[in-house]
Coordinates of C-alpha atoms in Angstrom, one line a residue:
Chain A
M1 CA 0.0 0.0 0.0
E2 CA 1.3 3.5 -0.8
K3 CA 2.1 5.7 2.2
V4 CA 0.4 9.0 1.7
F5 CA 1.0 10.7 5.0
S6 CA 3.8 10.4 7.5
R7 CA 5.9 12.3 9.9
P8 CA 8.3 14.8 8.3
N9 CA 11.8 13.4 8.1
S10 CA 13.2 16.3 10.0
M11 CA 11.0 15.5 13.0
T12 CA 11.6 12.9 15.7
K13 CA 9.4 10.2 17.0
T14 CA 9.0 11.8 20.4
P15 CA 5.3 12.3 21.2
F16 CA 4.3 15.9 21.8
H17 CA 3.9 17.0 25.4
Y18 CA 1.4 19.6 24.4
C19 CA -2.2 19.7 25.7
P20 CA -4.8 18.0 23.5
G21 CA -6.0 20.3 20.8
C22 CA -3.0 22.8 21.2
D23 CA -1.9 24.5 17.9
H24 CA 1.8 24.0 18.8
G25 CA 1.9 20.5 17.4
V26 CA 0.3 21.6 14.1
V27 CA 2.7 24.5 13.7
H28 CA 5.7 22.2 14.6
R29 CA 4.6 19.9 11.8
L30 CA 4.3 22.7 9.3
V31 CA 7.9 23.8 10.2
G32 CA 9.1 20.2 9.8
E33 CA 7.3 19.9 6.4
C34 CA 8.8 23.2 5.1
I35 CA 12.4 22.2 6.2
D36 CA 11.9 18.9 4.5
E37 CA 10.5 20.4 1.3
L38 CA 13.3 22.9 1.1
G39 CA 15.9 20.2 1.7
V40 CA 17.8 22.1 4.3
A41 CA 17.5 19.9 7.4
D42 CA 21.2 19.2 7.4
R43 CA 22.0 22.8 7.8
T44 CA 19.1 24.0 10.0
I45 CA 19.7 25.2 13.6
G46 CA 16.7 25.8 15.8
V47 CA 16.5 28.1 18.8
A48 CA 14.0 27.1 21.4
S49 CA 12.5 29.7 23.7
V50 CA 10.9 29.6 27.1
G51 CA 7.2 28.8 27.6
C52 CA 5.2 25.8 26.4
S53 CA 7.6 25.3 23.5
V54 CA 10.6 25.1 25.8
F55 CA 11.0 21.5 24.7
S56 CA 10.5 22.1 21.0
F57 CA 14.0 20.8 20.4
D58 CA 12.8 17.3 21.3
Y59 CA 10.6 17.2 18.3
F60 CA 13.1 18.1 15.6
G61 CA 16.0 16.1 14.5
F62 CA 18.4 18.9 13.5
D63 CA 20.8 21.0 15.7
F64 CA 19.1 23.0 18.4
I65 CA 19.9 25.3 21.3
S66 CA 17.7 26.4 24.1
A67 CA 17.7 30.1 24.8
A68 CA 16.8 32.1 28.0
H69 CA 13.3 33.7 28.2
G70 CA 13.0 36.2 25.3
R71 CA 16.6 36.0 24.1
A72 CA 16.1 33.6 21.2
P73 CA 16.6 36.3 18.5
A74 CA 19.9 37.4 20.0
V75 CA 21.1 33.8 20.3
G76 CA 20.0 33.2 16.7
T77 CA 21.9 36.3 15.7
G78 CA 25.1 34.9 17.2
I79 CA 24.7 31.6 15.4
K80 CA 23.8 33.1 12.0
R81 CA 26.7 35.6 12.1
V82 CA 29.2 32.7 12.6
R83 CA 27.4 30.3 10.2
P84 CA 25.8 32.4 7.5
G85 CA 25.2 29.3 5.4
S86 CA 22.9 27.7 8.0
I87 CA 19.1 28.1 8.2
V88 CA 18.4 29.6 11.7
F89 CA 15.0 30.0 13.2
T90 CA 13.5 30.8 16.5
Y91 CA 10.2 29.5 17.8
Q92 CA 8.7 31.8 20.4
G93 CA 5.5 32.4 22.2
D94 CA 3.9 35.8 23.0
G95 CA 5.1 35.9 26.6
D96 CA 8.6 35.2 25.4
L97 CA 8.7 37.4 22.3
A98 CA 6.2 40.2 23.0
A99 CA 7.1 40.9 26.7
I100 CA 10.5 39.9 28.1
G101 CA 12.1 39.6 24.6
T102 CA 10.8 42.9 23.2
G103 CA 14.3 44.3 22.9
E104 CA 15.8 41.2 21.3
I105 CA 13.1 40.8 18.6
I106 CA 12.9 44.4 17.6
H107 CA 16.6 44.8 17.1
A108 CA 17.1 41.5 15.4
A109 CA 14.4 42.6 13.0
N110 CA 15.8 46.1 12.7
R111 CA 19.3 44.7 11.8
G112 CA 17.7 42.5 9.2
E113 CA 19.2 39.4 10.7
K114 CA 18.9 36.7 8.1
I115 CA 16.9 34.4 10.4
T116 CA 13.3 33.2 10.6
V117 CA 11.0 33.8 13.5
V118 CA 7.9 31.7 14.1
F119 CA 5.8 33.5 16.7
I120 CA 2.9 31.8 18.4
N121 CA 0.4 34.3 19.7
N122 CA -2.3 32.7 21.8
A123 CA -2.9 35.7 24.0
I124 CA -1.8 34.1 27.2
Y125 CA 1.2 32.6 29.1
G126 CA 0.6 28.8 28.9
M127 CA 3.5 27.1 30.7
T128 CA 3.3 29.2 33.9
G129 CA -0.4 28.8 34.3
G130 CA -2.4 31.2 32.2
Q131 CA -1.3 34.7 33.1
M132 CA -1.9 37.8 31.1
A133 CA 0.3 38.3 28.1
P134 CA 1.0 41.6 26.3
T135 CA -1.3 40.1 23.6
T136 CA -4.2 39.3 26.0
L137 CA -7.5 40.8 24.7
V138 CA -9.2 43.6 26.7
G139 CA -11.7 42.0 29.1
M140 CA -10.1 38.6 28.8
K141 CA -9.9 36.7 32.1
T142 CA -6.5 35.2 33.0
A143 CA -4.8 34.1 36.2
T144 CA -3.4 37.6 36.7
T145 CA -6.5 39.5 35.3
P146 CA -9.2 37.6 37.2
Y147 CA -11.7 40.5 36.5
G148 CA -10.7 40.7 32.9
R149 CA -7.9 42.8 31.3
D150 CA -8.5 46.4 32.2
A151 CA -7.1 48.6 29.5
Q152 CA -6.8 51.5 32.0
L153 CA -4.5 49.4 34.2
C154 CA -2.8 47.1 31.7
G155 CA -3.1 48.8 28.3
Y156 CA -4.1 47.1 25.1
P157 CA -3.1 43.9 23.2
I158 CA 0.2 44.6 21.4
R159 CA 0.3 43.9 17.7
F160 CA 3.9 42.7 17.0
S161 CA 3.6 42.0 13.3
E162 CA 2.5 45.6 12.8
I163 CA 5.4 46.9 14.9
I164 CA 7.9 44.8 13.0
A165 CA 6.4 46.0 9.7
T166 CA 7.2 49.6 10.6
L167 CA 10.9 48.7 10.4
E168 CA 12.8 49.0 7.1
A169 CA 15.0 45.9 7.2
P170 CA 12.5 43.0 7.5
A171 CA 11.9 41.1 4.3
Y172 CA 8.7 39.3 5.2
V173 CA 6.2 39.9 7.9
T174 CA 2.9 38.0 7.9
R175 CA 0.1 36.9 10.2
V176 CA -1.6 33.5 9.8
A177 CA -3.7 31.1 11.8
V178 CA -4.3 27.3 11.7
N179 CA -7.9 27.4 12.9
T180 CA -9.4 26.1 9.5
P181 CA -8.0 23.9 6.8
A182 CA -7.9 26.9 4.4
N183 CA -6.0 29.0 7.0
L184 CA -3.7 26.1 7.7
M185 CA -2.7 25.8 4.0
R186 CA -2.0 29.6 4.0
A187 CA 0.1 29.2 7.2
K188 CA 2.1 26.4 5.6
K189 CA 2.8 28.6 2.5
A190 CA 3.8 31.5 4.8
I191 CA 6.3 29.5 6.8
K192 CA 7.7 28.0 3.6
N193 CA 8.0 31.5 2.1
A194 CA 9.8 32.7 5.3
F195 CA 12.4 29.8 5.1
Q196 CA 12.7 30.2 1.3
L197 CA 13.7 33.8 1.8
Q198 CA 16.3 32.9 4.3
K199 CA 17.6 30.2 2.0
D200 CA 17.9 32.9 -0.7
G201 CA 19.8 35.1 1.8
K202 CA 17.1 37.7 1.6
G203 CA 16.8 38.8 5.2
F204 CA 14.6 38.7 8.3
S205 CA 11.3 36.8 8.0
F206 CA 8.6 36.8 10.7
V207 CA 5.5 34.6 10.8
E208 CA 3.0 35.2 13.5
V209 CA 0.5 32.4 14.1
V210 CA -2.6 33.4 15.9
S211 CA -3.2 30.3 18.1
I212 CA -5.4 28.8 20.8
C213 CA -4.7 27.7 24.4
P214 CA -7.6 25.4 25.2
T215 CA -6.3 24.6 28.7
N216 CA -5.8 28.1 29.9
W217 CA -8.7 29.6 27.9
G218 CA -10.9 26.9 29.6
K219 CA -12.4 25.9 26.2
A220 CA -12.6 22.7 24.2
P221 CA -10.3 22.9 21.1
N222 CA -13.2 23.4 18.6
E223 CA -14.8 26.0 20.8
A224 CA -11.4 27.7 21.2
H225 CA -10.9 27.9 17.4
K226 CA -14.3 29.4 17.1
W227 CA -13.5 31.9 19.8
L228 CA -10.3 32.7 18.1
A229 CA -12.1 33.5 14.8
E230 CA -14.7 35.7 16.6
N231 CA -12.4 37.5 19.1
M232 CA -8.8 37.2 18.2
L233 CA -8.8 37.8 14.5
P234 CA -10.6 41.2 14.7
V235 CA -7.7 42.4 16.9
F236 CA -5.0 40.4 15.1
P237 CA -6.1 40.5 11.4
L238 CA -4.6 37.9 9.2
G239 CA -2.5 39.0 6.2
T240 CA 0.9 40.0 5.0
L241 CA 2.3 43.3 6.1
R242 CA 5.6 43.1 4.4
D243 CA 6.9 41.2 1.4
S244 CA 9.8 43.2 0.0
A245 CA 11.1 40.4 -2.1
G246 CA 7.6 39.7 -3.6
I247 CA 7.8 36.0 -2.6
E248 CA 4.0 35.6 -2.4
K249 CA 3.6 36.7 -6.0
A250 CA 6.5 34.4 -7.2
Chain B
M1 CA 59.7 38.1 18.7
A2 CA 57.1 40.6 17.6
E3 CA 57.9 44.3 17.8
R4 CA 57.5 46.1 21.1
I5 CA 54.8 48.8 20.8
L6 CA 53.1 51.2 23.1
M7 CA 49.5 50.4 23.7
K8 CA 46.5 51.1 26.0
G9 CA 45.5 48.2 28.1
N10 CA 42.0 48.0 26.6
E11 CA 43.5 48.0 23.1
A12 CA 46.1 45.3 24.0
I13 CA 43.2 43.0 25.0
A14 CA 41.4 43.7 21.8
E15 CA 44.4 43.0 19.6
A16 CA 45.4 39.9 21.6
A17 CA 41.9 38.6 21.1
V18 CA 42.3 38.9 17.3
L19 CA 45.7 37.2 17.5
A20 CA 44.0 34.4 19.6
G21 CA 41.6 33.7 16.7
C22 CA 38.6 35.6 18.1
R23 CA 36.6 36.7 15.1
Y24 CA 33.3 37.6 16.8
Y25 CA 32.6 40.4 19.2
F26 CA 29.2 41.4 20.6
G27 CA 29.0 44.4 23.0
Y28 CA 27.2 47.4 24.3
P29 CA 28.8 50.8 25.0
I30 CA 29.8 51.6 28.5
T31 CA 32.7 53.6 30.1
P32 CA 35.5 52.9 30.9
Q33 CA 36.1 50.2 28.3
S34 CA 35.1 52.1 25.2
E35 CA 38.5 51.8 23.4
L36 CA 38.0 48.1 23.3
P37 CA 34.9 47.9 21.1
A38 CA 36.1 50.9 19.1
Y39 CA 39.3 49.0 18.3
L40 CA 37.5 45.8 17.3
A41 CA 34.9 47.7 15.3
R42 CA 37.9 48.8 13.1
R43 CA 40.0 45.7 13.4
L44 CA 37.6 42.7 13.0
P45 CA 36.3 43.6 9.5
E46 CA 40.0 43.5 8.4
V47 CA 40.2 39.8 9.3
E48 CA 36.7 38.9 8.0
G49 CA 35.3 38.9 11.5
V50 CA 32.1 40.3 12.9
F51 CA 31.8 43.3 15.2
L52 CA 28.2 43.8 16.3
Q53 CA 26.9 46.5 18.7
A54 CA 24.0 44.9 20.4
E55 CA 20.8 46.6 21.7
S56 CA 21.8 45.9 25.3
E57 CA 24.3 43.9 27.4
I58 CA 21.6 41.2 27.6
G59 CA 21.4 41.0 23.9
A60 CA 25.2 41.0 23.6
I61 CA 25.8 38.1 26.0
N62 CA 23.1 36.0 24.3
M63 CA 24.7 36.6 20.9
V64 CA 27.9 35.4 22.6
Y65 CA 25.9 32.3 23.8
G66 CA 24.8 31.6 20.2
A67 CA 28.2 32.2 18.6
A68 CA 30.0 30.2 21.3
A69 CA 27.6 27.3 20.6
T70 CA 28.9 27.1 17.0
G71 CA 32.5 26.6 18.4
A72 CA 33.8 30.1 17.3
R73 CA 36.1 32.1 19.5
V74 CA 33.9 34.9 20.7
M75 CA 34.3 37.8 23.2
T76 CA 32.2 40.4 24.9
T77 CA 33.4 43.3 27.2
S78 CA 31.7 45.6 29.6
S79 CA 32.0 47.4 32.9
S80 CA 30.3 46.7 36.2
P81 CA 26.6 47.7 35.7
G82 CA 26.8 46.1 32.2
V83 CA 28.3 42.9 33.6
S84 CA 25.5 42.7 36.1
L85 CA 23.1 42.5 33.1
K86 CA 25.3 39.8 31.5
Q87 CA 24.9 37.5 34.4
E88 CA 21.8 35.8 33.1
G89 CA 23.5 34.8 29.9
L90 CA 26.7 33.9 31.7
S91 CA 24.8 31.3 33.8
Y92 CA 23.4 29.8 30.6
I93 CA 26.9 29.7 29.0
A94 CA 28.4 28.0 32.0
A95 CA 25.5 25.6 32.2
G96 CA 25.7 24.8 28.5
E97 CA 29.5 24.4 28.9
L98 CA 30.3 26.9 26.1
P99 CA 33.7 28.6 25.8
C100 CA 33.9 32.4 25.6
V101 CA 35.9 35.3 27.0
L102 CA 34.3 38.1 29.0
V103 CA 36.1 41.3 30.1
N104 CA 35.0 43.5 33.0
V105 CA 36.8 46.8 33.3
V106 CA 35.5 47.4 36.8
R107 CA 34.2 50.8 37.9
G108 CA 32.9 52.1 41.2
G109 CA 29.6 50.7 42.4
P110 CA 27.0 49.7 43.6
G111 CA 24.2 51.2 41.5
L112 CA 25.3 53.6 38.7
G113 CA 28.3 54.4 40.9
N114 CA 30.9 56.2 38.9
I115 CA 33.5 55.5 36.1
S116 CA 36.5 55.5 38.4
P117 CA 38.6 52.4 38.9
A118 CA 37.4 49.8 41.5
Q119 CA 37.7 46.2 42.6
S120 CA 34.2 45.9 44.0
D121 CA 33.0 43.3 41.6
Y122 CA 35.2 40.5 43.1
W123 CA 32.3 38.7 44.7
Q124 CA 30.2 39.0 41.5
S125 CA 33.1 37.6 39.5
T126 CA 34.3 34.8 41.7
R127 CA 31.0 33.7 43.3
G128 CA 29.2 33.0 40.0
G129 CA 27.2 36.3 39.7
G130 CA 24.3 34.6 38.0
H131 CA 22.0 32.0 39.3
G132 CA 22.8 28.3 39.9
D133 CA 25.8 26.0 40.8
Y134 CA 28.5 27.1 38.5
R135 CA 32.0 28.7 38.3
T136 CA 33.7 31.2 36.1
L137 CA 37.5 31.2 35.7
V138 CA 38.7 34.7 36.6
L139 CA 42.1 36.1 35.6
A140 CA 43.4 39.4 37.0
P141 CA 46.3 41.0 35.0
N142 CA 48.3 43.9 36.4
S143 CA 50.1 45.2 33.3
V144 CA 49.4 45.9 29.7
Q145 CA 51.7 43.0 28.8
E146 CA 49.8 40.6 31.0
M147 CA 46.5 41.9 29.6
A148 CA 47.7 40.8 26.2
D149 CA 49.1 37.5 27.4
M150 CA 46.2 36.6 29.6
T151 CA 43.7 37.3 26.8
I152 CA 45.4 34.6 24.7
R153 CA 45.5 32.2 27.7
A154 CA 41.8 33.0 28.5
F155 CA 40.7 31.8 25.0
E156 CA 42.8 28.7 25.5
L157 CA 41.4 28.0 28.9
A158 CA 37.8 28.6 27.7
D159 CA 38.3 26.0 24.9
R160 CA 40.2 23.5 27.1
F161 CA 37.5 23.5 29.9
R162 CA 34.5 24.5 27.8
N163 CA 33.8 27.3 30.3
P164 CA 33.5 31.1 30.3
V165 CA 36.7 32.9 31.3
L166 CA 36.5 36.4 32.8
L167 CA 39.3 38.9 32.7
L168 CA 38.9 41.2 35.6
L169 CA 40.6 44.6 35.4
D170 CA 39.9 48.2 36.5
G171 CA 39.7 51.5 34.9
V172 CA 43.4 52.3 35.6
L173 CA 44.7 49.1 33.8
G174 CA 42.3 49.7 30.9
Q175 CA 43.4 53.2 30.3
M176 CA 47.1 52.7 31.1
M177 CA 49.7 52.8 28.3
E178 CA 52.7 50.6 28.5
P179 CA 55.1 48.9 26.0
V180 CA 53.9 45.5 25.0
N181 CA 55.3 42.6 23.0
L182 CA 52.3 41.2 21.1
P183 CA 52.3 37.4 20.8
E184 CA 52.3 35.5 17.5
P185 CA 48.9 34.8 16.0
T186 CA 47.2 31.5 17.1
D187 CA 46.3 29.0 14.5
F188 CA 42.7 28.4 15.6
D189 CA 40.3 26.2 13.6
P190 CA 36.6 26.7 14.8
N191 CA 35.4 23.7 12.9
K192 CA 37.1 21.1 15.1
K193 CA 34.6 21.1 17.9
A194 CA 32.4 18.0 17.3
W195 CA 29.8 19.2 19.9
A196 CA 29.2 22.5 18.2
L197 CA 26.0 23.6 16.4
G198 CA 26.5 23.3 12.6
Y199 CA 29.7 21.2 13.1
P200 CA 30.6 20.3 9.5
G201 CA 32.4 17.0 10.3
P202 CA 31.0 13.5 10.7
R203 CA 28.4 13.2 13.5
K204 CA 28.6 10.4 16.0
G205 CA 25.3 10.7 17.8
G206 CA 23.2 12.5 15.2
R207 CA 22.3 16.0 15.9
N208 CA 24.0 18.5 18.3
L209 CA 21.9 20.0 21.1
I210 CA 22.9 22.7 23.5
S211 CA 20.3 22.8 26.3
T212 CA 20.4 23.9 29.9
I213 CA 17.0 22.6 31.0
F214 CA 16.9 19.4 33.1
L215 CA 13.3 19.2 34.5
E216 CA 14.0 16.1 36.5
A217 CA 15.9 17.0 39.7
E218 CA 18.1 13.9 39.6
L219 CA 19.3 14.8 36.1
L220 CA 20.1 18.4 37.0
E221 CA 21.9 17.1 40.1
E222 CA 23.9 14.8 37.8
H223 CA 24.7 17.7 35.5
N224 CA 25.7 20.0 38.3
W225 CA 28.1 17.4 39.8
H226 CA 29.5 16.9 36.3
L227 CA 30.2 20.6 36.2
Y228 CA 31.8 20.5 39.7
Q229 CA 34.0 17.6 38.7
K230 CA 35.3 19.8 35.9
Y231 CA 35.9 22.7 38.3
E232 CA 37.9 20.3 40.5
V233 CA 40.1 19.5 37.5
V234 CA 40.5 23.3 36.8
S235 CA 41.4 23.9 40.5
E236 CA 44.0 21.1 40.5
A237 CA 45.6 22.4 37.3
F238 CA 46.0 25.9 38.9
S239 CA 47.2 24.7 42.3
Q240 CA 49.5 21.8 41.3
G241 CA 49.3 21.2 37.6
D242 CA 50.3 22.9 34.4
L243 CA 48.5 26.2 35.1
Q244 CA 50.5 27.1 38.3
D245 CA 52.2 30.0 36.4
L246 CA 48.8 31.6 36.1
S247 CA 47.9 31.2 39.7
Y248 CA 49.9 33.8 41.6
E249 CA 53.1 35.9 41.8
A250 CA 55.1 35.7 45.1
H251 CA 57.5 38.6 45.7
K252 CA 60.0 38.5 48.6
V253 CA 57.8 36.3 50.7
D254 CA 60.4 33.8 52.0
D255 CA 61.6 35.9 55.0
A256 CA 58.6 38.1 55.2
E257 CA 57.1 38.9 58.6
I258 CA 54.1 40.6 56.9
I259 CA 52.7 39.6 53.5
L260 CA 50.7 42.1 51.6
V261 CA 48.0 40.5 49.4
G262 CA 46.5 42.4 46.5
Y263 CA 45.6 41.8 42.8
G264 CA 45.5 43.9 39.7
I265 CA 46.7 47.5 39.9
I266 CA 46.9 47.3 43.7
S267 CA 49.8 44.8 43.3
R268 CA 51.8 47.5 41.5
I269 CA 51.4 49.8 44.5
L270 CA 52.2 46.9 46.9
K271 CA 55.5 46.3 45.3
T272 CA 56.5 49.9 46.0
V273 CA 55.3 49.4 49.6
V274 CA 57.4 46.3 50.0
E275 CA 60.5 48.2 48.9
K276 CA 59.8 51.1 51.2
C277 CA 59.1 48.7 54.1
R278 CA 62.4 46.9 53.6
K279 CA 64.3 50.2 53.5
R280 CA 62.8 50.9 56.9
G281 CA 63.7 47.5 58.2
I282 CA 60.3 45.8 58.0
K283 CA 60.5 42.5 56.2
A284 CA 57.5 42.8 53.9
G285 CA 56.6 40.6 51.0
M286 CA 53.7 40.4 48.5
L287 CA 51.5 37.7 47.2
R288 CA 49.5 38.6 44.1
P289 CA 46.7 36.3 43.0
K290 CA 46.8 36.2 39.2
S291 CA 43.8 33.9 39.1
L292 CA 41.0 34.9 41.4
W293 CA 39.1 31.7 40.7
P294 CA 40.6 29.2 41.2
F295 CA 42.0 31.2 44.2
P296 CA 45.6 30.5 45.2
S297 CA 44.6 29.1 48.6
R298 CA 47.3 26.5 48.7
I299 CA 50.2 29.0 48.6
L300 CA 48.5 31.2 51.2
A301 CA 48.1 28.2 53.5
E302 CA 51.8 27.4 53.1
L303 CA 52.8 31.0 53.7
S304 CA 50.7 31.1 56.8
Q305 CA 53.2 28.6 58.3
K306 CA 56.1 31.0 57.7
T307 CA 54.9 34.6 58.1
K308 CA 53.5 36.4 61.1
Q309 CA 50.5 38.2 59.5
F310 CA 48.8 39.2 56.3
L311 CA 47.5 42.6 55.1
V312 CA 45.0 42.4 52.3
V313 CA 44.6 45.6 50.3
E314 CA 41.7 46.1 47.9
M315 CA 39.8 48.9 46.1
S316 CA 36.6 47.7 47.8
C317 CA 35.2 47.5 51.3
G318 CA 36.8 44.1 51.6
Q319 CA 35.8 41.2 49.3
M320 CA 38.9 39.1 48.5
V321 CA 39.9 39.3 52.1
E322 CA 37.3 36.6 52.8
D323 CA 39.1 34.2 50.5
V324 CA 42.4 35.0 52.1
K325 CA 40.9 34.3 55.6
L326 CA 39.5 31.0 54.3
A327 CA 42.9 30.0 53.0
V328 CA 44.8 31.1 56.1
D329 CA 42.2 29.4 58.2
G330 CA 42.8 31.4 61.4
K331 CA 46.5 30.4 61.7
K332 CA 47.7 34.0 61.5
P333 CA 46.0 37.4 61.7
V334 CA 44.6 38.7 58.4
Y335 CA 44.2 42.5 58.4
F336 CA 42.4 44.6 55.8
F337 CA 42.9 48.0 54.2
G338 CA 40.6 49.2 51.5
R339 CA 39.6 52.3 49.6
T340 CA 36.4 52.2 47.7
G341 CA 34.0 54.2 45.5
G342 CA 36.6 54.7 42.8
T343 CA 39.5 55.8 44.9
V344 CA 43.0 54.3 44.6
P345 CA 45.1 54.0 47.8
S346 CA 48.5 55.6 47.9
D347 CA 51.7 53.7 48.9
F348 CA 51.9 56.1 51.8
E349 CA 48.5 55.1 53.1
I350 CA 49.3 51.4 52.9
L351 CA 52.7 51.9 54.5
N352 CA 50.9 53.6 57.4
E353 CA 48.7 50.5 57.8
V354 CA 51.8 48.2 57.8
D355 CA 53.3 50.4 60.5
K356 CA 50.2 50.2 62.6
I357 CA 50.3 46.4 62.4
V358 CA 54.1 45.8 62.7
R359 CA 54.9 48.6 65.1
P360 CA 51.8 49.2 67.1
D361 CA 53.5 51.7 69.4

């Protein structure tokens, strides 16, 4: 019988530790498929961050390093500057990238580091138990906003793709989701574009994936994806904000 | 022998780093070490290296972490408040067993303090500074020549032990100009480290992973004892092995009734004090730790059998004095004299202290 679906070669057999229904597993797989399809697994170096994806290195078979909270873009910078021929990517959540790692991501983007950033935005800190993230929606209840996020006290959800897109150097900035099959296919294309640009030496690429956290949102996965479409996407609209190399048209 | 030239201490370190095969520098501006990055910003592109001014000291040390993980020789430099910020990354670098060289041109603290020379980062340097069970090798040069030589040695030690090595100086040494014989360039091949990310050679165990997370307590305990076994090997090499020449300098200690202990720029003043003491009939000697970790405890313990007392002199309120007391172990009195906040003691002041101890009337 012909095998029509299997684990990407660049991924390991280790079962995901993620909660049932979490988008991390889906996005990991998309990264693995893209690395396989581009044929760059033997020269890819991943940078894991802190949060639920702290063990992302367990699921990929290529070289990996674990960074401190928020510092992955700086670590990726150090690696890429020494090994410009390698494919370097960071995989970061919203607590990691949009809060403690604000300085590192902005300046890696502004220098146009030739790395790829996969940014999972699920509007909450997952690993530490569901605290407010910079991306938490106004009114959203979390462990540290039990009465809902009050914009007068905590400000508004921060839109990182838009911020990155104000800079001149980044080559590709896009926001996707994996909540429907159609969005998932677009997300796959975006991640592949991002790695393709890096392979071509064309500069900094940034893919934000608007995601769910069924456990800390207190919602079943299907319900969470529905909630994402109704509540997250109006605040974090999908689409490409920068494509200076025109890869989406290519 | 290379030609003898006049150089500032900070520049001698920078050039020696290049000669040691360091091709990557990540740093953030801070006084009083500014000549060092300025020199490398000009010099590294000449040798196809990378000079990168980071967004912060935190960014810089994490770039060092990434670059060191590829096996390259890499350096960052800073001064006290900046080195505080680097402690997070330093803990990861030590945990991940990555080689790199860090320079701290110490200035007066705590807080923003000032930009005058100080030795008040001794505890931060020798006690880890960052979180967790780890050690940093700490070398303390006292001349421009030694700054160049110890920079080369620091890169060698970092690679040999897969550990961060810190050069601890102060603003005087960094700014001081002296003649220096620069060493010959090192033949360093960054692609020989089989554990490194992107290592191009054949792989034994598949992929290379640099990780500092050990969720199971037993595994982290095993890792920490593994690190400590390495530190034992380092200590042994400094106290009785092939690194003894980097451990300490003893000056006129054999017949000394009082031994002055000081490192870095203080040791230059102490030598003058020893001469002045001897002219006045006081048998003084000097013991200068060249390595602050591992600390030359063994020689201090031996000297405590011979001499009558020790006087520790530091540009701090008294930090290294604790290590001297531990080494002497109560066998002889250990006195302390310090100036702090960016002031440098004069030979006259120290001589006065010696007088008070040796001739109390």
